[in-house]
Amino acid sequence: MTDYKIYQKVYDNSYFDSVMLMRLSTALGSLPGVHKVSVMMGTPANLALMSEQGLWDSQELRVRSIDMCVAVQYANKADLAAVQSALTEFVHNGSVRDVKSESKATVKQSVRSWVEGSKSLSDPKVAFISVPGPFAAVEAKRALDSGFHVFLFSNNVAIKDEVLLKRQAQSRGLIVMGPDCGTSLIGGIRLGFVNHLNSGSFGIVAASGTGAQEVSTALSRAGVGISHIIGTGGRDLSAEVGGISALQGLRWLGNDELTEKIVLISKPPAERVAKKLIQELKEIRKPAAVLFLGSSLTEEYSNVRVCSTLGEVIAWGTGSDMEQSPDLPKAKAPYIRALYVGGTFAHQASILIGVVSHSRAPKAWLENNHVVIDFGDDKYTVGRPHPMIDGAFRQEVIKEALLDKNTGVLICDVVLGDGAEDDPARRVVDAITEAYKTRRDAAFPVVIAHVVGTPLDSQGYDNQVQLLKSVGVHVTQTSTAAVRAALNSVN
């Protein structure tokens, strides 16, 4: 048994957002001799979690919430030297080797304030803010005061602060995208988790990051292209916020000469907010599709198509039947295991299959029922990277589900683009290959996947699809078609 040692390091006043921390954790975990890694900001809750994992046992280190804490279990001094070298590179350069950073803009000028930054840029100006929640509202206000639109990646921002910021932005002709906004594309500039897209005539307003990614990539692959994606944050369409950013986004797209058609994507909004948004689209008069996923809204309007699934939105935009499901063999076991990295896909699947997602049971993927799981949910990301960044945990789960005799069909998503793994399809392929070594019977589950991406993404859409097909995975054009195909296979 290896006698692992623990290395602990606190970087004072060194805030990095969750994506960067997860990337660092993944990179350190891949180094030789490293057994376990935890990289977190020094909040009391995070330190308690690291202690529970046996990685933080020092009472001597004074830690604040704005300090980055690193704990690594390693085998020998040579391994530790590689860890320390990677950490030094990360702190100095904001990246580490073997971690993708293509979306990181080259810094051409260093500034010390939003005011100074505003003077050095031409309009439109966008501030990307990713600091701890308690500080995010303050920085967002400063950016707005200096004339910046705000992309607010930070979460844990109080809803009262969100409302105040968005009202301030609205009064100045600016917009706040967020908080907890993961995806936007403004004038060709990619912000957060987003794909490389063909430019075109479709504009998207979305309170759903992965929903926006699937629709935009499918449209781009079909050759119609995207003008802008305006993320709003998940709470924007609530009664408390009132859809402030969504309304601003729709008006912006309505006045934008490049945008000819509009897509609006969200989970069900408050009723009065839904009415305001529909009325705005009617007044804009451009052809539009609306998806309030899980809503009972069915009324049709002259220029507004109300959709019930992501596949229906894509079909409207492309003019093709993207809902068409492939002919699959009949499943030899009764249950569907839908194992996603995208929360919107899990939400849609739970509606179509008729089960509740986010099961809290241990090893929920082995329950005697259909199962839908979002592995990006907090339950599965505490102490480990988001599965879009590091799919190791979901890979093990897929293998377990394939070995379960009750699994008839397994569904999964493969998400490409900025911030995603270099080769996410390989995770699925390796899980299938390992499971097949153990289980070579005729009742091996049917596996269905959909790939969110384009040929322009660094991972390569066509390469990822072909890799999946090489081990017998049935690849559909949309997440909706994947679920419908699974239902046909088990029924």
C-alpha positions as semicolon CSV with decimal commas, in nm:
position;residue;x (nm);y (nm);z (nm)
1;M;0,000;0,000;0,000
2;T;0,139;0,340;-0,104
3;D;0,220;0,575;0,181
4;Y;0,089;0,903;0,043
5;K;0,198;1,239;0,183
6;I;-0,011;1,556;0,185
7;Y;0,105;1,889;0,045
8;Q;-0,090;2,199;0,147
9;K;-0,046;2,549;0,013
10;V;-0,240;2,874;0,065
11;Y;-0,212;3,151;-0,193
12;D;-0,305;3,477;-0,021
13;N;-0,555;3,707;-0,189
14;S;-0,561;3,491;-0,503
15;Y;-0,916;3,447;-0,627
16;F;-0,984;3,222;-0,925
17;D;-1,330;3,131;-1,049
18;S;-1,470;2,779;-1,029
19;V;-1,382;2,694;-1,389
20;M;-1,016;2,783;-1,342
21;L;-1,003;2,595;-1,011
22;M;-1,153;2,286;-1,175
23;R;-0,905;2,309;-1,462
24;L;-0,616;2,333;-1,217
25;S;-0,750;2,041;-1,013
26;T;-0,782;1,828;-1,328
27;A;-0,431;1,916;-1,444
28;L;-0,272;1,840;-1,105
29;G;-0,466;1,514;-1,078
30;S;-0,319;1,394;-1,408
31;L;0,043;1,432;-1,288
32;P;0,242;1,114;-1,208
33;G;0,227;1,003;-0,847
34;V;-0,067;1,225;-0,755
35;H;-0,346;1,037;-0,579
36;K;-0,604;1,299;-0,476
37;V;-0,634;1,674;-0,532
38;S;-0,855;1,945;-0,392
39;V;-0,832;2,307;-0,506
40;M;-1,083;2,547;-0,350
41;M;-1,125;2,898;-0,223
42;G;-1,076;2,919;0,154
43;T;-1,434;2,949;0,273
44;P;-1,522;2,769;0,598
45;A;-1,748;2,528;0,408
46;N;-1,474;2,443;0,157
47;L;-1,215;2,388;0,431
48;A;-1,456;2,160;0,616
49;L;-1,508;1,960;0,297
50;M;-1,135;1,927;0,238
51;S;-1,095;1,808;0,600
52;E;-1,366;1,545;0,549
53;Q;-1,171;1,420;0,248
54;G;-0,859;1,388;0,463
55;L;-0,677;1,658;0,268
56;W;-0,678;1,951;0,512
57;D;-0,555;1,883;0,862
58;S;-0,351;2,193;0,944
59;Q;-0,480;2,435;1,205
60;E;-0,174;2,655;1,167
61;L;-0,259;2,800;0,825
62;R;-0,458;3,120;0,843
63;V;-0,706;3,120;0,557
64;R;-0,956;3,372;0,420
65;S;-1,234;3,332;0,164
66;I;-1,027;3,516;-0,098
67;D;-0,730;3,277;-0,058
68;M;-0,680;2,980;-0,290
69;C;-0,617;2,656;-0,099
70;V;-0,443;2,360;-0,261
71;A;-0,415;2,012;-0,111
72;V;-0,246;1,725;-0,293
73;Q;-0,184;1,363;-0,192
74;Y;0,142;1,255;-0,360
75;A;0,379;0,960;-0,350
76;N;0,734;1,101;-0,347
77;K;0,945;1,417;-0,368
78;A;0,989;1,395;-0,744
79;D;0,611;1,398;-0,788
80;L;0,579;1,696;-0,555
81;A;0,829;1,894;-0,763
82;A;0,604;1,859;-1,069
83;V;0,303;1,971;-0,866
84;Q;0,484;2,279;-0,738
85;S;0,604;2,367;-1,087
86;A;0,250;2,345;-1,226
87;L;0,118;2,559;-0,941
88;T;0,381;2,826;-1,000
89;E;0,292;2,840;-1,369
90;F;-0,079;2,864;-1,291
91;V;-0,045;3,146;-1,038
92;H;0,188;3,346;-1,262
93;N;0,019;3,286;-1,598
94;G;-0,340;3,187;-1,516
95;S;-0,297;2,852;-1,690
96;V;-0,113;2,523;-1,662
97;R;0,033;2,294;-1,925
98;D;-0,206;2,043;-2,079
99;V;-0,501;2,264;-1,989
100;K;-0,673;2,432;-2,281
101;S;-0,677;2,810;-2,274
102;E;-0,766;2,899;-2,632
103;S;-1,054;3,121;-2,524
104;K;-0,829;3,330;-2,300
105;A;-0,777;3,667;-2,464
106;T;-0,427;3,803;-2,499
107;V;-0,381;4,093;-2,260
108;K;-0,257;4,389;-2,463
109;Q;-0,289;4,655;-2,197
110;S;-0,295;4,643;-1,820
111;V;-0,536;4,879;-1,640
112;R;-0,603;4,943;-1,272
113;S;-0,969;5,042;-1,273
114;W;-1,290;5,009;-1,472
115;V;-1,270;5,380;-1,551
116;E;-0,921;5,341;-1,695
117;G;-1,030;5,033;-1,886
118;S;-1,330;5,213;-2,029
119;K;-1,110;5,490;-2,169
120;S;-0,889;5,238;-2,348
121;L;-1,173;5,057;-2,529
122;S;-1,425;5,143;-2,796
123;D;-1,796;5,057;-2,774
124;P;-1,949;4,816;-2,706
125;K;-1,753;4,736;-2,391
126;V;-1,818;4,414;-2,193
127;A;-1,682;4,343;-1,846
128;F;-1,630;3,974;-1,764
129;I;-1,665;3,944;-1,385
130;S;-1,581;3,628;-1,194
131;V;-1,512;3,706;-0,828
132;P;-1,668;3,563;-0,509
133;G;-2,042;3,633;-0,483
134;P;-2,016;3,885;-0,196
135;F;-1,779;4,102;-0,406
136;A;-1,939;4,043;-0,747
137;A;-2,222;4,294;-0,710
138;V;-1,980;4,569;-0,608
139;E;-1,752;4,508;-0,908
140;A;-2,051;4,483;-1,143
141;K;-2,180;4,820;-1,022
142;R;-1,838;4,978;-1,076
143;A;-1,827;4,835;-1,427
144;L;-2,175;4,967;-1,505
145;D;-2,079;5,309;-1,368
146;S;-1,789;5,308;-1,616
147;G;-2,014;5,225;-1,912
148;F;-1,958;4,850;-1,943
149;H;-2,213;4,585;-2,023
150;V;-2,155;4,307;-1,768
151;F;-2,108;3,934;-1,817
152;L;-2,146;3,813;-1,457
153;F;-2,006;3,461;-1,431
154;S;-2,011;3,470;-1,050
155;N;-2,281;3,289;-0,855
156;N;-2,406;3,337;-0,498
157;V;-2,514;3,694;-0,575
158;A;-2,818;3,796;-0,368
159;I;-3,133;3,831;-0,577
160;K;-3,192;4,184;-0,443
161;D;-2,848;4,280;-0,576
162;E;-2,930;4,119;-0,911
163;V;-3,247;4,329;-0,941
164;L;-3,064;4,651;-0,846
165;L;-2,783;4,586;-1,094
166;K;-3,018;4,503;-1,378
167;R;-3,235;4,808;-1,315
168;Q;-2,927;5,028;-1,308
169;A;-2,804;4,875;-1,634
170;Q;-3,146;4,914;-1,795
171;S;-3,159;5,285;-1,706
172;R;-2,822;5,338;-1,878
173;G;-2,890;5,135;-2,191
174;L;-2,663;4,855;-2,068
175;I;-2,727;4,488;-1,989
176;V;-2,622;4,249;-1,713
177;M;-2,581;3,892;-1,834
178;G;-2,604;3,685;-1,515
179;P;-2,530;3,627;-1,235
180;D;-2,429;3,264;-1,284
181;C;-2,425;3,318;-1,660
182;G;-2,219;3,056;-1,839
183;T;-2,266;3,127;-2,211
184;S;-2,277;3,436;-2,432
185;L;-2,157;3,538;-2,777
186;I;-2,146;3,911;-2,842
187;G;-2,030;4,037;-3,180
188;G;-1,826;3,722;-3,238
189;I;-1,659;3,735;-2,894
190;R;-1,712;3,411;-2,700
191;L;-1,777;3,442;-2,327
192;G;-1,779;3,141;-2,091
193;F;-1,873;2,794;-2,214
194;V;-1,949;2,848;-2,581
195;N;-1,876;2,688;-2,915
196;H;-1,705;2,807;-3,233
197;L;-2,000;2,900;-3,454
198;N;-2,062;3,016;-3,808
199;S;-2,186;3,374;-3,810
200;G;-2,539;3,418;-3,937
201;S;-2,886;3,556;-3,884
202;F;-3,016;3,381;-3,570
203;G;-3,002;3,560;-3,236
204;I;-3,053;3,370;-2,909
205;V;-3,161;3,491;-2,566
206;A;-3,118;3,214;-2,309
207;A;-3,145;3,149;-1,938
208;S;-2,997;2,806;-2,016
209;G;-2,631;2,765;-2,108
210;T;-2,635;2,412;-2,250
211;G;-2,971;2,479;-2,415
212;A;-2,819;2,775;-2,598
213;Q;-2,518;2,562;-2,689
214;E;-2,726;2,283;-2,843
215;V;-2,949;2,513;-3,046
216;S;-2,664;2,735;-3,166
217;T;-2,440;2,443;-3,268
218;A;-2,720;2,260;-3,451
219;L;-2,810;2,576;-3,641
220;S;-2,445;2,642;-3,720
221;R;-2,396;2,287;-3,851
222;A;-2,701;2,337;-4,072
223;G;-2,540;2,645;-4,223
224;V;-2,771;2,915;-4,088
225;G;-2,531;3,060;-3,829
226;I;-2,560;3,280;-3,521
227;S;-2,547;3,658;-3,479
228;H;-2,543;3,680;-3,098
229;I;-2,615;3,472;-2,787
230;I;-2,728;3,674;-2,486
231;G;-2,723;3,480;-2,160
232;T;-2,943;3,613;-1,881
233;G;-2,870;3,396;-1,578
234;G;-3,115;3,137;-1,451
235;R;-3,319;3,368;-1,224
236;D;-3,383;3,644;-1,476
237;L;-3,729;3,521;-1,575
238;S;-3,846;3,481;-1,217
239;A;-4,117;3,702;-1,072
240;E;-3,860;3,876;-0,851
241;V;-3,633;3,984;-1,137
242;G;-3,908;4,021;-1,397
243;G;-3,712;3,922;-1,708
244;I;-3,519;4,251;-1,720
245;S;-3,219;4,115;-1,912
246;A;-3,429;3,890;-2,134
247;L;-3,643;4,186;-2,242
248;Q;-3,334;4,396;-2,308
249;G;-3,178;4,112;-2,505
250;L;-3,489;4,070;-2,719
251;R;-3,502;4,444;-2,791
252;W;-3,135;4,446;-2,883
253;L;-3,184;4,157;-3,126
254;G;-3,499;4,324;-3,257
255;N;-3,296;4,634;-3,352
256;D;-2,992;4,441;-3,474
257;E;-2,962;4,443;-3,853
258;L;-2,769;4,114;-3,857
259;T;-3,043;3,927;-3,666
260;E;-3,335;3,809;-3,877
261;K;-3,480;3,539;-3,648
262;I;-3,488;3,512;-3,269
263;V;-3,483;3,217;-3,027
264;L;-3,577;3,247;-2,658
265;I;-3,491;2,955;-2,426
266;S;-3,571;2,915;-2,057
267;K;-3,727;2,694;-1,796
268;P;-4,085;2,804;-1,720
269;P;-4,088;3,176;-1,632
270;A;-4,330;3,351;-1,401
271;E;-4,663;3,387;-1,582
272;R;-4,655;3,766;-1,604
273;V;-4,294;3,755;-1,726
274;A;-4,389;3,507;-1,999
275;K;-4,666;3,740;-2,116
276;K;-4,426;4,037;-2,130
277;L;-4,171;3,841;-2,331
278;I;-4,427;3,709;-2,579
279;Q;-4,571;4,059;-2,623
280;E;-4,222;4,196;-2,687
281;L;-4,162;3,936;-2,957
282;K;-4,496;4,015;-3,118
283;E;-4,403;4,383;-3,132
284;I;-4,056;4,309;-3,273
285;R;-4,228;4,118;-3,556
286;K;-3,925;3,914;-3,652
287;P;-3,989;3,537;-3,677
288;A;-3,924;3,387;-3,334
289;A;-3,928;3,054;-3,151
290;V;-3,990;3,030;-2,777
291;L;-3,906;2,734;-2,554
292;F;-4,015;2,753;-2,192
293;L;-3,906;2,397;-2,113
294;G;-4,176;2,225;-1,909
295;S;-4,430;2,506;-1,950
296;S;-4,790;2,437;-2,049
297;L;-4,792;2,740;-2,281
298;T;-4,942;2,633;-2,614
299;E;-5,095;2,947;-2,768
300;E;-4,962;3,032;-3,115
301;Y;-4,898;3,379;-3,255
302;S;-4,848;3,512;-3,605
303;N;-4,470;3,550;-3,580
304;V;-4,396;3,344;-3,265
305;R;-4,364;2,966;-3,265
306;V;-4,410;2,813;-2,919
307;C;-4,201;2,493;-2,890
308;S;-4,198;2,216;-2,631
309;T;-3,851;2,064;-2,687
310;L;-3,504;2,167;-2,795
311;G;-3,543;1,945;-3,100
312;E;-3,854;2,135;-3,204
313;V;-3,668;2,467;-3,181
314;I;-3,387;2,330;-3,397
315;A;-3,635;2,191;-3,651
316;W;-3,801;2,533;-3,673
317;G;-3,466;2,701;-3,730
318;T;-3,326;2,454;-3,983
319;G;-3,644;2,354;-4,165
320;S;-3,549;1,988;-4,111
321;D;-3,713;1,721;-3,896
322;M;-3,447;1,705;-3,627
323;E;-3,681;1,505;-3,400
324;Q;-3,660;1,199;-3,625
325;S;-3,526;0,908;-3,420
326;P;-3,305;0,633;-3,562
327;D;-3,430;0,277;-3,580
328;L;-3,270;0,102;-3,285
329;P;-3,273;-0,259;-3,167
330;K;-3,519;-0,343;-2,892
331;A;-3,369;-0,314;-2,548
332;K;-3,316;-0,642;-2,364
333;A;-3,376;-0,486;-2,022
334;P;-3,647;-0,250;-1,894
335;Y;-3,481;0,072;-1,782
336;I;-3,334;0,389;-1,933
337;R;-3,026;0,545;-1,770
338;A;-2,995;0,906;-1,891
339;L;-2,661;1,037;-1,760
340;Y;-2,592;1,398;-1,855
341;V;-2,334;1,672;-1,802
342;G;-2,587;1,936;-1,920
343;G;-2,863;2,035;-1,677
344;T;-3,106;2,143;-1,950
345;F;-3,077;1,804;-2,118
346;A;-3,152;1,629;-1,790
347;H;-3,454;1,857;-1,732
348;Q;-3,591;1,782;-2,078
349;A;-3,531;1,408;-2,041
350;S;-3,709;1,397;-1,706
351;I;-4,014;1,558;-1,869
352;L;-4,016;1,325;-2,172
353;I;-3,950;1,007;-1,972
354;G;-4,176;1,108;-1,686
355;V;-3,937;1,078;-1,393
356;V;-3,783;1,323;-1,149
357;S;-3,417;1,401;-1,213
358;H;-3,153;1,478;-0,946
359;S;-3,213;1,157;-0,751
360;R;-3,037;1,174;-0,414
361;A;-3,010;0,799;-0,361
362;P;-2,661;0,647;-0,344
363;K;-2,572;0,503;-0,685
364;A;-2,899;0,635;-0,825
365;W;-2,798;0,519;-1,173
366;L;-2,865;0,160;-1,059
367;E;-3,220;0,213;-0,929
368;N;-3,500;-0,021;-1,039
369;N;-3,660;0,250;-1,250
370;H;-3,583;0,487;-1,534
371;V;-3,317;0,729;-1,409
372;V;-3,221;1,081;-1,521
373;I;-2,914;1,240;-1,361
374;D;-2,743;1,575;-1,412
375;F;-2,381;1,517;-1,312
376;G;-2,329;1,892;-1,307
377;D;-2,561;1,914;-1,006
378;D;-2,406;2,020;-0,675
379;K;-2,444;1,666;-0,536
380;Y;-2,194;1,537;-0,790
381;T;-1,953;1,832;-0,815
382;V;-1,866;1,880;-0,448
383;G;-1,494;1,813;-0,427
384;R;-1,457;1,726;-0,795
385;P;-1,451;1,917;-1,126
386;H;-1,763;1,975;-1,335
387;P;-1,805;1,679;-1,575
388;M;-1,776;1,906;-1,881
389;I;-1,421;1,981;-1,767
390;D;-1,331;1,638;-1,631
391;G;-1,556;1,344;-1,715
392;A;-1,369;1,081;-1,513
393;F;-1,646;1,029;-1,258
394;R;-1,923;1,001;-1,516
395;Q;-1,705;0,759;-1,711
396;E;-1,701;0,523;-1,412
397;V;-2,076;0,565;-1,367
398;I;-2,143;0,484;-1,733
399;K;-1,939;0,166;-1,696
400;E;-2,135;0,064;-1,385
401;A;-2,468;0,135;-1,554
402;L;-2,370;-0,071;-1,859
403;L;-2,282;-0,366;-1,634
404;D;-2,618;-0,348;-1,460
405;K;-2,852;-0,620;-1,593
406;N;-3,152;-0,384;-1,559
407;T;-3,008;-0,124;-1,797
408;G;-3,177;-0,148;-2,135
409;V;-3,072;0,185;-2,282
410;L;-2,805;0,435;-2,177
411;I;-2,827;0,797;-2,296
412;C;-2,548;1,052;-2,261
413;D;-2,446;1,391;-2,396
414;V;-2,103;1,492;-2,527
415;V;-2,041;1,867;-2,503
416;L;-1,762;2,032;-2,703
417;G;-1,632;2,389;-2,714
418;D;-1,440;2,634;-2,497
419;G;-1,389;2,504;-2,145
420;A;-1,475;2,142;-2,229
421;E;-1,239;1,844;-2,219
422;D;-1,002;1,787;-2,510
423;D;-1,169;1,455;-2,602
424;P;-1,500;1,408;-2,415
425;A;-1,624;1,131;-2,645
426;R;-1,324;0,923;-2,540
427;R;-1,468;0,907;-2,187
428;V;-1,782;0,738;-2,320
429;V;-1,589;0,511;-2,553
430;D;-1,350;0,395;-2,280
431;A;-1,642;0,323;-2,045
432;I;-1,813;0,111;-2,311
433;T;-1,490;-0,070;-2,396
434;E;-1,420;-0,155;-2,032
435;A;-1,777;-0,268;-1,970
436;Y;-1,772;-0,486;-2,281
437;K;-1,460;-0,667;-2,160
438;T;-1,659;-0,782;-1,857
439;R;-2,000;-0,822;-2,016
440;R;-2,005;-0,980;-2,360
441;D;-2,365;-1,099;-2,368
442;A;-2,642;-1,037;-2,619
443;A;-2,827;-0,818;-2,371
444;F;-2,559;-0,548;-2,367
445;P;-2,742;-0,213;-2,340
446;V;-2,821;0,009;-2,635
447;V;-2,614;0,329;-2,608
448;I;-2,741;0,659;-2,752
449;A;-2,556;0,991;-2,752
450;H;-2,593;1,339;-2,893
451;V;-2,295;1,566;-2,954
452;V;-2,315;1,939;-2,884
453;G;-2,058;2,109;-3,103
454;T;-1,943;2,209;-3,450
455;P;-1,657;2,114;-3,685
456;L;-1,497;2,446;-3,585
457;D;-1,459;2,340;-3,220
458;S;-1,109;2,227;-3,125
459;Q;-1,240;1,879;-3,034
460;G;-1,393;1,840;-3,384
461;Y;-1,761;1,747;-3,413
462;D;-1,712;1,488;-3,688
463;N;-1,419;1,325;-3,509
464;Q;-1,620;1,293;-3,189
465;V;-1,921;1,146;-3,370
466;Q;-1,710;0,891;-3,556
467;L;-1,531;0,789;-3,237
468;L;-1,865;0,717;-3,069
469;K;-1,994;0,524;-3,369
470;S;-1,677;0,312;-3,376
471;V;-1,795;0,132;-3,060
472;G;-2,158;0,101;-3,165
473;V;-2,304;0,419;-3,014
474;H;-2,615;0,548;-3,192
475;V;-2,564;0,923;-3,242
476;T;-2,866;1,149;-3,284
477;Q;-2,881;1,507;-3,409
478;T;-3,053;1,643;-3,096
479;S;-3,097;1,565;-2,728
480;T;-3,470;1,529;-2,788
481;A;-3,426;1,265;-3,057
482;A;-3,196;1,068;-2,826
483;V;-3,464;1,046;-2,556
484;R;-3,741;0,956;-2,803
485;A;-3,520;0,683;-2,951
486;A;-3,458;0,542;-2,602
487;L;-3,828;0,536;-2,525
488;N;-3,900;0,353;-2,852
489;S;-3,630;0,100;-2,771
490;V;-3,762;0,005;-2,424
491;N;-4,135;0,011;-2,516
